Amino acid sequence: MRLGLMAVPVAFFAVFFAYPVSAIVGRGLKTDGVWQFGRIGDVLSRPDILDVLWFTTWQALASTALTLLIALPGAYVFARFDFPGKQVLRAVVTVPFVLPTVVVGTAFLALLGRGGFLDELWGVRLDTTVWAILLAHVFFNYAVVVRTVGGLWSQLDPRQEEAARVLGAGRFTAWRRVTLPALGPAVAAAALMVFLFTFTSFGVVQILGGPSYSTLEVEVYRQTAQLLDLPTAAVLTMVQFVAVGAILALHAVTVRRRERALKLVDPAQTSRRPHGAGQWALLGGVLLTALLLILLPLGVLVERSFDGPEGYGLGYYEALQSAGGSGSTFLVPPLEAVGNSLQYAFVATLIALVVGGLAAAALTRRAGRLVRGFDALLMLPLGVSAVTVGFGFLITLDKPPLDLRTSWILVPLAQALVGVPFVVRTMLPVLRAVDDRLREAAAVLGASPLRAWREVDLPLVRRAVLVAAGFAFAVSLGEFGATVFIARPDNPTLPVAVARLLGRSGELNYGQAMALSTILMLVCAVSLLLLERIRTDRSGEF
Amino acid sequence: MLSLQAATVRFGKRTALDAVDLEVADHRIVCVLGPSGSGKSTLLRAVAGLQPMDGGRVLLAGQDQSGVPVHRRGLGLMFQDHQLFPHRDVGANVAFGLRMHGTGRAESERRVRELLDLVGLPGAERRAVAALSGGEQQRVALARALAPRPKLLMLDEPLGQLDRSLRERLVIELRTLFQELGTTVLAVTHDQGEAFALADRVVVMRDGRIAQEGSPLDVWQRPASAFVARFLGFDNVTPATVTGEAAATAWGKVPVPEGSPQGEVDLLVRPAGVLIGAEKDGLRCTVGVRTFRGNHVTVRLTPENAPVLEAECALRDTPDEGAVVGVRFDSAETVVLAEG
């Protein structure tokens, strides 16, 4: 039964993930059918590659530390304080997480770059420094920490701390001895997710890093697409694969520790209005951070999209409707990318829901090591070089029986690959929370296993399915690394079109990139706000 | 109706059910009693088909049930914490089994109404499950289990989570109801009071085996072993050597009924058989904690160099705490426990 459910996800990942990735690695490391493992050592001893490895690691560490530093107070405020507009603000800080990396990069370019907001005001430019990358990473991952840590924090029973206080612990000691140990695994899990996302960062670094800064993923892209040096790209892909595997293994361990029984209560009971100057100052600080860090870049992005040469107007948006424009290589009006993106994302969401839903159903029951291992394996597409996947699609899915090179389905397939982990992560905790004895009760009353699933599981996880669909839709919309390879020139997606516009010089192209990014942001934000309305308590995994 | 033959279930090295034979006749109420971990819940799950067996057979109305999946066995099972479906209202919960069996809408509605009347919740169809009190949830769970007219109704700790007074009332209601309906019932519980009030027949389990089986009165009057006696709440159990009509124990000589087994045995003295008298009479004991139970008092007595004794005495004869008394034993209230 369970093996039957697993068949579809396993086949999907084998054909559309393992096969393309291993084909790329094989092509890079084989000459005339003979493995050349010596190349690994050769590549890894090159100083320029060592620089990339070093930069990738330390910027990820720095980004993670900075994100925790800035977001942990936010997690506390969201967990323990009641203030007007909290729900809206929670949705707003989550918007960046589902924003396409290309948009994030563009927004920070508009804020910190040449001719950007700060440049105009004070002549400050950060786009050639690492600070732009770090800030963009914090912007991107703020919600990961607030949701993962804050979600648990809001459900911790404050009476546990009160018990410690009564037993003679001071305010800080009580927090350190009681709350911190309970939060520890959640903080570790959030930190590992942030590290994973920043370690494999592509779009942000591609746009903000310039020629001087390059992560592994960016380097894979450069080696593959610009230098056509497949062996180097293959080695780097493997390095990233191993690193991501290690991070995911660590994450699985911390998540399992988090499943240890904690006394959880209704979040509504644990938050109260702040009192005292200290608490109001903390709340103010967190709100100001959210304003500066999250709303300002998005605001500047929108402002730039209207700020044409002849003053404010819809000029850039109108320009998006025509294919022409000076030196434009667009075969179609850029605005058509909106329709393409929506269609692709819709199909990708369907695929991700089917594949991820089946995997989640199969993984529901706590089971042996093998199944748990598969659990972690499903997360791999989040971290494995999307560029490699995209390029792998091109070289493997081009001959019968799987000749999809000219088919539009290639793009949604690649996008679904990153959507599946979100679907599984969202649905699995909810499915696991369904008491197995409810299913048994249904069975005793005469429901077959399939019927019991339909009558018990499905109604209880319906909301989680919708949330999963929202996440899958948003990440499909924003997928860039793989899509940039396989989207056909006459059918670009929104992120690809934005990147193409940014890649050319000229004010019109820049303005159009801002306008297109604004549209992409709006589409994402709307799907997220719809999703926030049906949010379940247990969807705080990301 | 139900017949278990050498039913065996193992969890790794531990044997949860060890070749258990059990018969439940039509229209009888059988209650399996045992401490947690004695295998009583596993027994229910094995009968329901929720727990695959490692050996033996389950027969329902003479039909071997191996290979019959849970949903085709036609049983009713009331879970310990009810397991009502949270996303359905009371009426839909009760109607669930009827829907699974393809009962028509009108018939189903009629039956739901009938059952809610029966369990004392008339007109509760549209109420949300979450809004019910513990006792009401229990009634809905019962109605839901009874709705498809199961061949055998099984109850897993049916009253476990309710408070004492409610439990005592409901146990009477349940027994009356089952007798009226002629339902065949197999219940498990760790509460002896519940088991004895509910059942026609009591089965005491220990470590996956049946320790004693009989009518409530039988089991209560003549526990088969020290384990059963202690489980029933009797603490005055001690090793003894029986010769004729007297037993040598740590408490001195204790008279035993005529025809008791002889030799090395365990001996039970019911608290009512511990007679408190003047200090010079019999075993010297110091009076300890006294527990007041309605019309009698339980007194803990500490003899010199012997295990603590529990005695039962009338309210007005209760000695003061700390007093020194003499104790004699009544042979009518002592039982020689044949098995170790």
mmCIF file with all atom_site columns, C-alpha atoms in Angstrom, chain A residues 334-344 494:
data_model
loop_
_atom_site.group_PDB
_atom_site.id
_atom_site.type_symbol
_atom_site.label_atom_id
_atom_site.label_alt_id
_atom_site.label_comp_id
_atom_site.label_asym_id
_atom_site.label_entity_id
_atom_site.label_seq_id
_atom_site.pdbx_PDB_ins_code
_atom_site.Cartn_x
_atom_site.Cartn_y
_atom_site.Cartn_z
_atom_site.occupancy
_atom_site.B_iso_or_equiv
_atom_site.pdbx_formal_charge
_atom_site.auth_seq_id
_atom_site.auth_comp_id
_atom_site.auth_asym_id
_atom_site.auth_atom_id
_atom_site.pdbx_PDB_model_num
ATOM 1  C CA . PRO A 1 334 ? 7.484 41.316 -22.031 1.00 0.00 ? 334 PRO A CA 1
ATOM 2  C CA . LEU A 1 335 ? 4.003 41.569 -20.589 1.00 0.00 ? 335 LEU A CA 1
ATOM 3  C CA . GLU A 1 336 ? 3.212 38.212 -22.155 1.00 0.00 ? 336 GLU A CA 1
ATOM 4  C CA . ALA A 1 337 ? 5.555 36.747 -19.564 1.00 0.00 ? 337 ALA A CA 1
ATOM 5  C CA . VAL A 1 338 ? 2.784 37.325 -16.998 1.00 0.00 ? 338 VAL A CA 1
ATOM 6  C CA . GLY A 1 339 ? 0.456 34.945 -18.803 1.00 0.00 ? 339 GLY A CA 1
ATOM 7  C CA . ASN A 1 340 ? 3.239 32.411 -19.368 1.00 0.00 ? 340 ASN A CA 1
ATOM 8  C CA . SER A 1 341 ? 4.276 32.498 -15.735 1.00 0.00 ? 341 SER A CA 1
ATOM 9  C CA . LEU A 1 342 ? 0.741 32.045 -14.465 1.00 0.00 ? 342 LEU A CA 1
ATOM 10 C CA . GLN A 1 343 ? 0.097 29.096 -16.764 1.00 0.00 ? 343 GLN A CA 1
ATOM 11 C CA . TYR A 1 344 ? 3.395 27.405 -15.966 1.00 0.00 ? 344 TYR A CA 1
ATOM 12 C CA . LEU A 1 494 ? 8.462 36.709 -15.351 1.00 0.00 ? 494 LEU A CA 1
#
